[in-house]
PDB file of C-alpha atoms and ligand atoms in Angstrom:
ATOM      1  CA  MET A  13     -10.268   0.454 -15.293  1.00 96.00           C
ATOM      2  CA  ASP A  14     -11.907  -2.925 -15.997  1.00 97.00           C
ATOM      3  CA  SER A  15     -11.252  -6.151 -14.113  1.00 97.00           C
ATOM      4  CA  ASN A  16      -8.628  -7.293 -16.642  1.00 97.00           C
ATOM      5  CA  LYS A  17      -6.721  -4.077 -16.207  1.00 98.00           C
ATOM      6  CA  VAL A  18      -6.928  -4.546 -12.423  1.00 98.00           C
ATOM      7  CA  LEU A  19      -5.293  -7.970 -12.803  1.00 98.00           C
ATOM      8  CA  GLU A  20      -2.581  -6.466 -15.018  1.00 98.00           C
ATOM      9  CA  THR A  21      -1.982  -3.694 -12.497  1.00 98.00           C
ATOM     10  CA  ILE A  22      -1.649  -6.160  -9.626  1.00 98.00           C
ATOM     11  CA  LYS A  23       0.925  -8.067 -11.653  1.00 98.00           C
ATOM     12  CA  ALA A  24       2.752  -4.748 -12.246  1.00 98.00           C
ATOM     13  CA  ILE A  25       2.655  -3.997  -8.492  1.00 98.00           C
ATOM     14  CA  GLY A  26       4.279  -7.378  -7.838  1.00 98.00           C
ATOM     15  CA  ASP A  27       7.009  -6.583 -10.383  1.00 98.00           C
ATOM     16  CA  LYS A  28       7.623  -3.166  -8.827  1.00 98.00           C
ATOM     17  CA  ILE A  29       7.820  -4.647  -5.314  1.00 98.00           C
ATOM     18  CA  ASP A  30      10.240  -7.258  -6.593  1.00 98.00           C
ATOM     19  CA  ALA A  31      12.417  -4.549  -8.152  1.00 98.00           C
ATOM     20  CA  GLU A  32      12.357  -2.541  -4.899  1.00 98.00           C
ATOM     21  CA  LYS A  33      12.791  -5.577  -2.637  1.00 98.00           C
ATOM     22  CA  ASP A  34      16.407  -4.951  -1.650  1.00 98.00           C
ATOM     23  CA  TYR A  35      15.855  -1.245  -1.065  1.00 98.00           C
ATOM     24  CA  LEU A  36      12.774  -1.850   1.127  1.00 97.00           C
ATOM     25  CA  THR A  37      14.681  -4.444   3.093  1.00 96.00           C
ATOM     26  CA  GLU A  38      17.609  -2.054   3.510  1.00 97.00           C
ATOM     27  CA  LEU A  39      15.242   0.603   4.911  1.00 97.00           C
ATOM     28  CA  ASP A  40      13.743  -1.939   7.318  1.00 96.00           C
ATOM     29  CA  ASN A  41      17.250  -3.013   8.326  1.00 95.00           C
ATOM     30  CA  ILE A  42      17.870   0.457   9.727  1.00 95.00           C
ATOM     31  CA  ILE A  43      14.740   0.897  11.844  1.00 93.00           C
ATOM     32  CA  GLY A  44      13.235  -2.599  11.972  1.00 93.00           C
ATOM     33  CA  ASP A  45      14.288  -6.187  11.363  1.00 95.00           C
ATOM     34  CA  GLY A  46      15.230  -6.024   7.695  1.00 95.00           C
ATOM     35  CA  ASP A  47      12.468  -8.098   6.169  1.00 96.00           C
ATOM     36  CA  HIS A  48       9.970  -5.652   4.643  1.00 97.00           C
ATOM     37  CA  GLY A  49      11.126  -6.150   1.054  1.00 97.00           C
ATOM     38  CA  ILE A  50      11.339  -9.905   1.525  1.00 96.00           C
ATOM     39  CA  ASN A  51       7.876 -10.027   3.128  1.00 96.00           C
ATOM     40  CA  MET A  52       6.219  -7.956   0.418  1.00 97.00           C
ATOM     41  CA  ALA A  53       7.954  -9.788  -2.428  1.00 97.00           C
ATOM     42  CA  ARG A  54       6.992 -13.176  -1.024  1.00 96.00           C
ATOM     43  CA  GLY A  55       3.378 -12.064  -0.629  1.00 97.00           C
ATOM     44  CA  PHE A  56       3.072 -10.661  -4.133  1.00 97.00           C
ATOM     45  CA  GLN A  57       4.782 -13.683  -5.637  1.00 97.00           C
ATOM     46  CA  MET A  58       2.039 -15.834  -4.148  1.00 98.00           C
ATOM     47  CA  VAL A  59      -0.551 -13.310  -5.369  1.00 98.00           C
ATOM     48  CA  GLU A  60       0.893 -13.565  -8.875  1.00 97.00           C
ATOM     49  CA  SER A  61       0.495 -17.326  -8.881  1.00 97.00           C
ATOM     50  CA  LYS A  62      -3.235 -16.854  -8.202  1.00 97.00           C
ATOM     51  CA  LEU A  63      -3.862 -14.282 -10.951  1.00 97.00           C
ATOM     52  CA  PRO A  64      -4.678 -16.789 -13.734  1.00 97.00           C
ATOM     53  CA  SER A  65      -7.496 -18.256 -11.604  1.00 97.00           C
ATOM     54  CA  LEU A  66      -8.954 -14.756 -11.204  1.00 98.00           C
ATOM     55  CA  GLU A  67      -9.436 -13.999 -14.900  1.00 97.00           C
ATOM     56  CA  GLY A  68     -13.024 -12.996 -15.612  1.00 97.00           C
ATOM     57  CA  LYS A  69     -13.822 -12.487 -11.919  1.00 98.00           C
ATOM     58  CA  ASP A  70     -15.228  -9.244 -10.506  1.00 98.00           C
ATOM     59  CA  ILE A  71     -12.871  -6.663  -8.983  1.00 98.00           C
ATOM     60  CA  GLY A  72     -14.209  -7.339  -5.489  1.00 98.00           C
ATOM     61  CA  THR A  73     -13.236 -11.013  -5.714  1.00 98.00           C
ATOM     62  CA  ILE A  74      -9.839 -10.110  -7.173  1.00 98.00           C
ATOM     63  CA  LEU A  75      -8.974  -7.615  -4.420  1.00 98.00           C
ATOM     64  CA  LYS A  76     -10.301  -9.877  -1.665  1.00 98.00           C
ATOM     65  CA  THR A  77      -8.174 -12.751  -2.933  1.00 98.00           C
ATOM     66  CA  VAL A  78      -5.094 -10.498  -3.017  1.00 98.00           C
ATOM     67  CA  GLY A  79      -5.797  -9.459   0.578  1.00 98.00           C
ATOM     68  CA  MET A  80      -6.349 -12.982   1.870  1.00 98.00           C
ATOM     69  CA  THR A  81      -3.198 -14.166   0.116  1.00 98.00           C
ATOM     70  CA  LEU A  82      -1.112 -11.414   1.718  1.00 97.00           C
ATOM     71  CA  VAL A  83      -2.553 -12.161   5.169  1.00 97.00           C
ATOM     72  CA  SER A  84      -1.822 -15.854   4.869  1.00 95.00           C
ATOM     73  CA  THR A  85       1.645 -15.736   3.258  1.00 93.00           C
ATOM     74  CA  VAL A  86       3.343 -12.716   4.827  1.00 91.00           C
ATOM     75  CA  GLY A  87       4.652 -13.244   8.320  1.00 81.00           C
ATOM     76  CA  GLY A  88       5.461  -9.645   9.247  1.00 86.00           C
ATOM     77  CA  SER A  89       2.994  -7.006  10.348  1.00 93.00           C
ATOM     78  CA  SER A  90       2.811  -5.674   6.799  1.00 95.00           C
ATOM     79  CA  GLY A  91       1.029  -8.851   5.594  1.00 96.00           C
ATOM     80  CA  PRO A  92      -2.013  -8.542   7.848  1.00 97.00           C
ATOM     81  CA  LEU A  93      -2.032  -4.737   7.360  1.00 98.00           C
ATOM     82  CA  TYR A  94      -1.788  -4.651   3.556  1.00 98.00           C
ATOM     83  CA  GLY A  95      -3.944  -7.779   3.493  1.00 98.00           C
ATOM     84  CA  THR A  96      -6.688  -6.031   5.452  1.00 98.00           C
ATOM     85  CA  ALA A  97      -6.348  -2.994   3.188  1.00 98.00           C
ATOM     86  CA  PHE A  98      -6.928  -5.088   0.034  1.00 98.00           C
ATOM     87  CA  MET A  99      -9.734  -7.127   1.654  1.00 98.00           C
ATOM     88  CA  LYS A 100     -11.587  -3.953   2.687  1.00 98.00           C
ATOM     89  CA  ALA A 101     -11.155  -2.554  -0.830  1.00 98.00           C
ATOM     90  CA  GLY A 102     -12.484  -5.855  -2.179  1.00 98.00           C
ATOM     91  CA  MET A 103     -15.612  -5.606  -0.032  1.00 98.00           C
ATOM     92  CA  ALA A 104     -16.196  -2.080  -1.368  1.00 98.00           C
ATOM     93  CA  MET A 105     -15.902  -3.376  -4.950  1.00 98.00           C
ATOM     94  CA  ALA A 106     -18.038  -6.531  -4.528  1.00 98.00           C
ATOM     95  CA  GLY A 107     -19.583  -7.616  -7.836  1.00 97.00           C
ATOM     96  CA  LYS A 108     -18.117  -4.749  -9.886  1.00 98.00           C
ATOM     97  CA  MET A 109     -16.374  -5.337 -13.210  1.00 98.00           C
ATOM     98  CA  ASP A 110     -15.258  -1.723 -13.569  1.00 98.00           C
ATOM     99  CA  MET A 111     -13.560   0.752 -11.274  1.00 97.00           C
ATOM    100  CA  ASP A 112     -13.654   4.518 -11.746  1.00 97.00           C
ATOM    101  CA  LEU A 113     -11.736   7.246  -9.923  1.00 97.00           C
ATOM    102  CA  ASN A 114     -14.396   7.606  -7.216  1.00 97.00           C
ATOM    103  CA  ASP A 115     -14.386   3.846  -6.623  1.00 98.00           C
ATOM    104  CA  PHE A 116     -10.611   3.975  -6.280  1.00 98.00           C
ATOM    105  CA  LEU A 117     -10.765   6.764  -3.696  1.00 98.00           C
ATOM    106  CA  SER A 118     -13.450   4.855  -1.755  1.00 98.00           C
ATOM    107  CA  CYS A 119     -11.219   1.786  -1.822  1.00 98.00           C
ATOM    108  CA  LEU A 120      -8.288   3.735  -0.418  1.00 98.00           C
ATOM    109  CA  ASP A 121     -10.558   5.239   2.219  1.00 98.00           C
ATOM    110  CA  VAL A 122     -11.758   1.863   3.522  1.00 98.00           C
ATOM    111  CA  ALA A 123      -8.217   0.471   3.186  1.00 98.00           C
ATOM    112  CA  ILE A 124      -6.929   3.218   5.484  1.00 98.00           C
ATOM    113  CA  GLU A 125      -9.720   2.540   7.988  1.00 98.00           C
ATOM    114  CA  GLY A 126      -8.783  -1.159   7.866  1.00 98.00           C
ATOM    115  CA  VAL A 127      -5.099  -0.471   8.543  1.00 98.00           C
ATOM    116  CA  LYS A 128      -5.966   1.896  11.403  1.00 98.00           C
ATOM    117  CA  MET A 129      -8.253  -0.678  12.986  1.00 98.00           C
ATOM    118  CA  ARG A 130      -5.963  -3.670  12.515  1.00 97.00           C
ATOM    119  CA  GLY A 131      -2.797  -1.737  13.451  1.00 97.00           C
ATOM    120  CA  LYS A 132      -4.402   0.310  16.243  1.00 98.00           C
ATOM    121  CA  SER A 133      -2.544   3.143  14.604  1.00 98.00           C
ATOM    122  CA  THR A 134      -3.110   6.630  13.302  1.00 98.00           C
ATOM    123  CA  GLN A 135      -1.364   9.325  11.262  1.00 98.00           C
ATOM    124  CA  GLY A 136       1.959  10.600  12.664  1.00 97.00           C
ATOM    125  CA  GLU A 137       3.283   7.289  14.040  1.00 97.00           C
ATOM    126  CA  LYS A 138       5.822   6.688  11.251  1.00 97.00           C
ATOM    127  CA  THR A 139       3.912   3.981   9.389  1.00 97.00           C
ATOM    128  CA  MET A 140       2.398   3.351   5.956  1.00 98.00           C
ATOM    129  CA  LEU A 141      -0.518   5.547   7.089  1.00 98.00           C
ATOM    130  CA  ASP A 142       1.749   8.595   6.792  1.00 98.00           C
ATOM    131  CA  ALA A 143       1.846   8.044   3.034  1.00 98.00           C
ATOM    132  CA  MET A 144      -1.700   6.666   2.615  1.00 98.00           C
ATOM    133  CA  ILE A 145      -3.671   9.405   4.385  1.00 98.00           C
ATOM    134  CA  PRO A 146      -1.958  12.431   2.734  1.00 98.00           C
ATOM    135  CA  ALA A 147      -2.258  10.680  -0.639  1.00 98.00           C
ATOM    136  CA  LEU A 148      -6.021  10.224  -0.217  1.00 98.00           C
ATOM    137  CA  ASP A 149      -6.467  13.805   1.020  1.00 98.00           C
ATOM    138  CA  ALA A 150      -4.476  15.179  -1.915  1.00 98.00           C
ATOM    139  CA  MET A 151      -6.423  13.100  -4.445  1.00 98.00           C
ATOM    140  CA  ARG A 152      -9.748  14.205  -3.000  1.00 98.00           C
ATOM    141  CA  THR A 153      -8.635  17.820  -3.264  1.00 98.00           C
ATOM    142  CA  ALA A 154      -7.360  17.240  -6.801  1.00 98.00           C
ATOM    143  CA  THR A 155     -10.773  15.906  -7.906  1.00 97.00           C
ATOM    144  CA  GLU A 156     -12.220  19.349  -7.190  1.00 96.00           C
ATOM    145  CA  ASN A 157     -10.226  20.702 -10.160  1.00 94.00           C
ATOM    146  CA  SER A 158      -9.826  17.667 -12.379  1.00 95.00           C
ATOM    147  CA  SER A 159     -11.630  14.470 -13.247  1.00 92.00           C
ATOM    148  CA  ASP A 160      -8.609  13.088 -15.086  1.00 96.00           C
ATOM    149  CA  SER A 161      -7.409  10.026 -13.160  1.00 97.00           C
ATOM    150  CA  LYS A 162      -3.793  10.447 -14.186  1.00 97.00           C
ATOM    151  CA  THR A 163      -3.709  14.036 -12.929  1.00 97.00           C
ATOM    152  CA  VAL A 164      -5.421  13.062  -9.679  1.00 98.00           C
ATOM    153  CA  LEU A 165      -3.103  10.095  -9.141  1.00 98.00           C
ATOM    154  CA  ALA A 166      -0.080  12.342  -9.764  1.00 98.00           C
ATOM    155  CA  ALA A 167      -1.242  14.571  -6.901  1.00 98.00           C
ATOM    156  CA  GLY A 168      -1.591  11.496  -4.686  1.00 98.00           C
ATOM    157  CA  ILE A 169       1.868  10.212  -5.560  1.00 98.00           C
ATOM    158  CA  GLU A 170       3.417  13.588  -4.817  1.00 98.00           C
ATOM    159  CA  ALA A 171       1.680  13.679  -1.418  1.00 98.00           C
ATOM    160  CA  ALA A 172       2.713  10.096  -0.637  1.00 98.00           C
ATOM    161  CA  LYS A 173       6.339  10.981  -1.397  1.00 98.00           C
ATOM    162  CA  ALA A 174       6.090  14.016   0.873  1.00 98.00           C
ATOM    163  CA  GLY A 175       4.610  11.668   3.494  1.00 98.00           C
ATOM    164  CA  VAL A 176       7.638   9.398   3.202  1.00 98.00           C
ATOM    165  CA  GLU A 177       9.895  12.434   3.740  1.00 98.00           C
ATOM    166  CA  TYR A 178       7.780  13.387   6.758  1.00 98.00           C
ATOM    167  CA  THR A 179       8.355   9.943   8.314  1.00 98.00           C
ATOM    168  CA  LYS A 180      12.063  10.850   8.559  1.00 97.00           C
ATOM    169  CA  THR A 181      11.188  13.679  10.938  1.00 97.00           C
ATOM    170  CA  ILE A 182       9.151  11.686  13.477  1.00 95.00           C
ATOM    171  CA  ILE A 183       9.758   8.943  16.019  1.00 92.00           C
ATOM    172  CA  ALA A 184       8.040   5.605  15.451  1.00 93.00           C
ATOM    173  CA  THR A 185       5.385   4.763  18.027  1.00 92.00           C
ATOM    174  CA  LYS A 186       3.966   1.649  16.299  1.00 93.00           C
ATOM    175  CA  GLY A 187       5.571  -1.480  14.911  1.00 89.00           C
ATOM    176  CA  ARG A 188       9.123  -2.717  15.394  1.00 89.00           C
ATOM    177  CA  ALA A 189      10.647   0.701  14.671  1.00 87.00           C
ATOM    178  CA  SER A 190       9.092   1.921  17.929  1.00 89.00           C
ATOM    179  CA  TYR A 191      11.520  -0.339  19.845  1.00 89.00           C
ATOM    180  CA  ILE A 192      14.454   1.898  18.908  1.00 89.00           C
ATOM    181  CA  GLY A 193      12.769   5.127  20.012  1.00 84.00           C
ATOM    182  CA  GLU A 194      14.622   8.302  19.025  1.00 88.00           C
ATOM    183  CA  ARG A 195      17.076   6.370  16.885  1.00 86.00           C
ATOM    184  CA  SER A 196      14.320   6.025  14.273  1.00 86.00           C
ATOM    185  CA  LEU A 197      14.655   9.772  13.626  1.00 93.00           C
ATOM    186  CA  GLY A 198      16.217  10.672  10.272  1.00 94.00           C
ATOM    187  CA  HIS A 199      15.137   7.403   8.646  1.00 94.00           C
ATOM    188  CA  GLN A 200      12.163   6.888   6.364  1.00 97.00           C
ATOM    189  CA  ASP A 201       9.494   4.273   7.034  1.00 97.00           C
ATOM    190  CA  PRO A 202       9.654   1.164   4.828  1.00 98.00           C
ATOM    191  CA  GLY A 203       5.875   0.675   4.749  1.00 98.00           C
ATOM    192  CA  ALA A 204       5.236   4.289   3.706  1.00 98.00           C
ATOM    193  CA  THR A 205       7.825   3.713   0.980  1.00 98.00           C
ATOM    194  CA  SER A 206       6.217   0.494  -0.300  1.00 98.00           C
ATOM    195  CA  PHE A 207       2.792   2.156  -0.357  1.00 98.00           C
ATOM    196  CA  THR A 208       4.265   4.938  -2.518  1.00 98.00           C
ATOM    197  CA  ASP A 209       5.690   2.270  -4.858  1.00 98.00           C
ATOM    198  CA  ILE A 210       2.222   0.724  -5.140  1.00 98.00           C
ATOM    199  CA  LEU A 211       0.526   4.060  -5.851  1.00 98.00           C
ATOM    200  CA  GLU A 212       3.173   4.937  -8.458  1.00 98.00           C
ATOM    201  CA  THR A 213       2.537   1.638 -10.205  1.00 98.00           C
ATOM    202  CA  ILE A 214      -1.214   2.311 -10.263  1.00 98.00           C
ATOM    203  CA  GLY A 215      -0.495   5.791 -11.648  1.00 97.00           C
ATOM    204  CA  SER A 216       1.684   4.350 -14.423  1.00 97.00           C
ATOM    205  CA  ALA A 217      -0.984   1.770 -15.282  1.00 96.00           C
ATOM    206  CA  LEU A 218      -3.500   4.489 -16.162  1.00 93.00           C
TER     207      LEU A 218
HETATM  208  N1  ADP B 324       0.531  -0.798  13.811  1.00 93.17           N
HETATM  209  C1  ADP B 324       0.859  -0.447  12.560  1.00 93.17           C
HETATM  210  N2  ADP B 324       0.016   0.325  11.821  1.00 93.17           N
HETATM  211  C2  ADP B 324       0.323   0.668  10.561  1.00 93.17           C
HETATM  212  N3  ADP B 324       1.442   0.275   9.933  1.00 93.17           N
HETATM  213  C3  ADP B 324       2.320  -0.478  10.620  1.00 93.17           C
HETATM  214  C4  ADP B 324       2.077  -0.874  11.959  1.00 93.17           C
HETATM  215  N4  ADP B 324       3.131  -1.645  12.363  1.00 93.17           N
HETATM  216  C5  ADP B 324       3.982  -1.706  11.318  1.00 93.17           C
HETATM  217  N5  ADP B 324       3.497  -1.013  10.266  1.00 93.17           N
HETATM  218  C6  ADP B 324       4.102  -0.856   8.941  1.00 93.17           C
HETATM  219  O1  ADP B 324       4.727  -2.072   8.596  1.00 93.17           O
HETATM  220  C7  ADP B 324       6.052  -1.814   8.158  1.00 93.17           C
HETATM  221  C8  ADP B 324       6.960  -2.975   8.554  1.00 93.17           C
HETATM  222  O2  ADP B 324       6.595  -4.109   7.835  1.00 93.17           O
HETATM  223  P1  ADP B 324       7.414  -5.476   7.934  1.00 93.17           P
HETATM  224  O3  ADP B 324       8.855  -5.175   8.108  1.00 93.17           O
HETATM  225  O4  ADP B 324       7.043  -6.254   6.722  1.00 93.17           O
HETATM  226  O5  ADP B 324       6.823  -6.183   9.201  1.00 93.17           O
HETATM  227  P2  ADP B 324       7.495  -6.335  10.668  1.00 93.17           P
HETATM  228  O6  ADP B 324       7.457  -4.968  11.265  1.00 93.17           O
HETATM  229  O7  ADP B 324       6.636  -7.297  11.375  1.00 93.17           O
HETATM  230  O8  ADP B 324       8.900  -6.818  10.453  1.00 93.17           O
HETATM  231  C9  ADP B 324       6.441  -0.510   8.820  1.00 93.17           C
HETATM  232  O9  ADP B 324       7.401   0.172   8.047  1.00 93.17           O
HETATM  233  C10 ADP B 324       5.128   0.238   8.926  1.00 93.17           C
HETATM  234  O10 ADP B 324       4.886   1.044   7.783  1.00 93.17           O
HETATM  235 MG1   MG B 325      10.280  -5.881   9.316  1.00 93.17          MG
END
């Protein structure tokens, strides 16, 4: 994927988030404060307005700009968390005009480390990490049998979806959903859901 395609894909992610806005907000209404869709859509709308200025830039600069924009325009915890994820990925891609499957997996790896650090969180706490970590693990495993990005991404998307289902079975111990304790059981995590939307969009872009 070259830098132009990365820009196109980011635009597509913004469109997907916008389409899922009400659903994400509905999910956050149940276990949080009902703003996840609104937060994400606002952030990606601002990102979209910056895309023209990023034409011709390297992928590192593009991803870092996306991250900084999310951090500065999204009020909720998802802004700093997704923002950190994109900024870390940007650092990993500094100066590169092309991104291959291995680059993508490295980006997701550092993104996860960024979210863990910034969120003081780990797998099994009913957060976006419960979709991100299984997705990365599944994609790494898939690369042992295939070097086709679409096939590998499909394995990641399937694992992310299973991760979203898993979030229904656990109690939140991080973020606003942790305030309601056991009442978060049975409900899926909005952030794990939005991450799955993002990964699906990347998969469709290939
Ligand atoms: N400490 C954390 N680590 C990882 N992810 C988190 C953490 N806190 C919250 N999240 C994610 O953020 C999502 C909520 O985002 P959002 O509603 O936009 O922000 P807020 O919780 O501030 O209202 C959750 O569904 C969860 O996936
Ligand atoms: Mg919220």
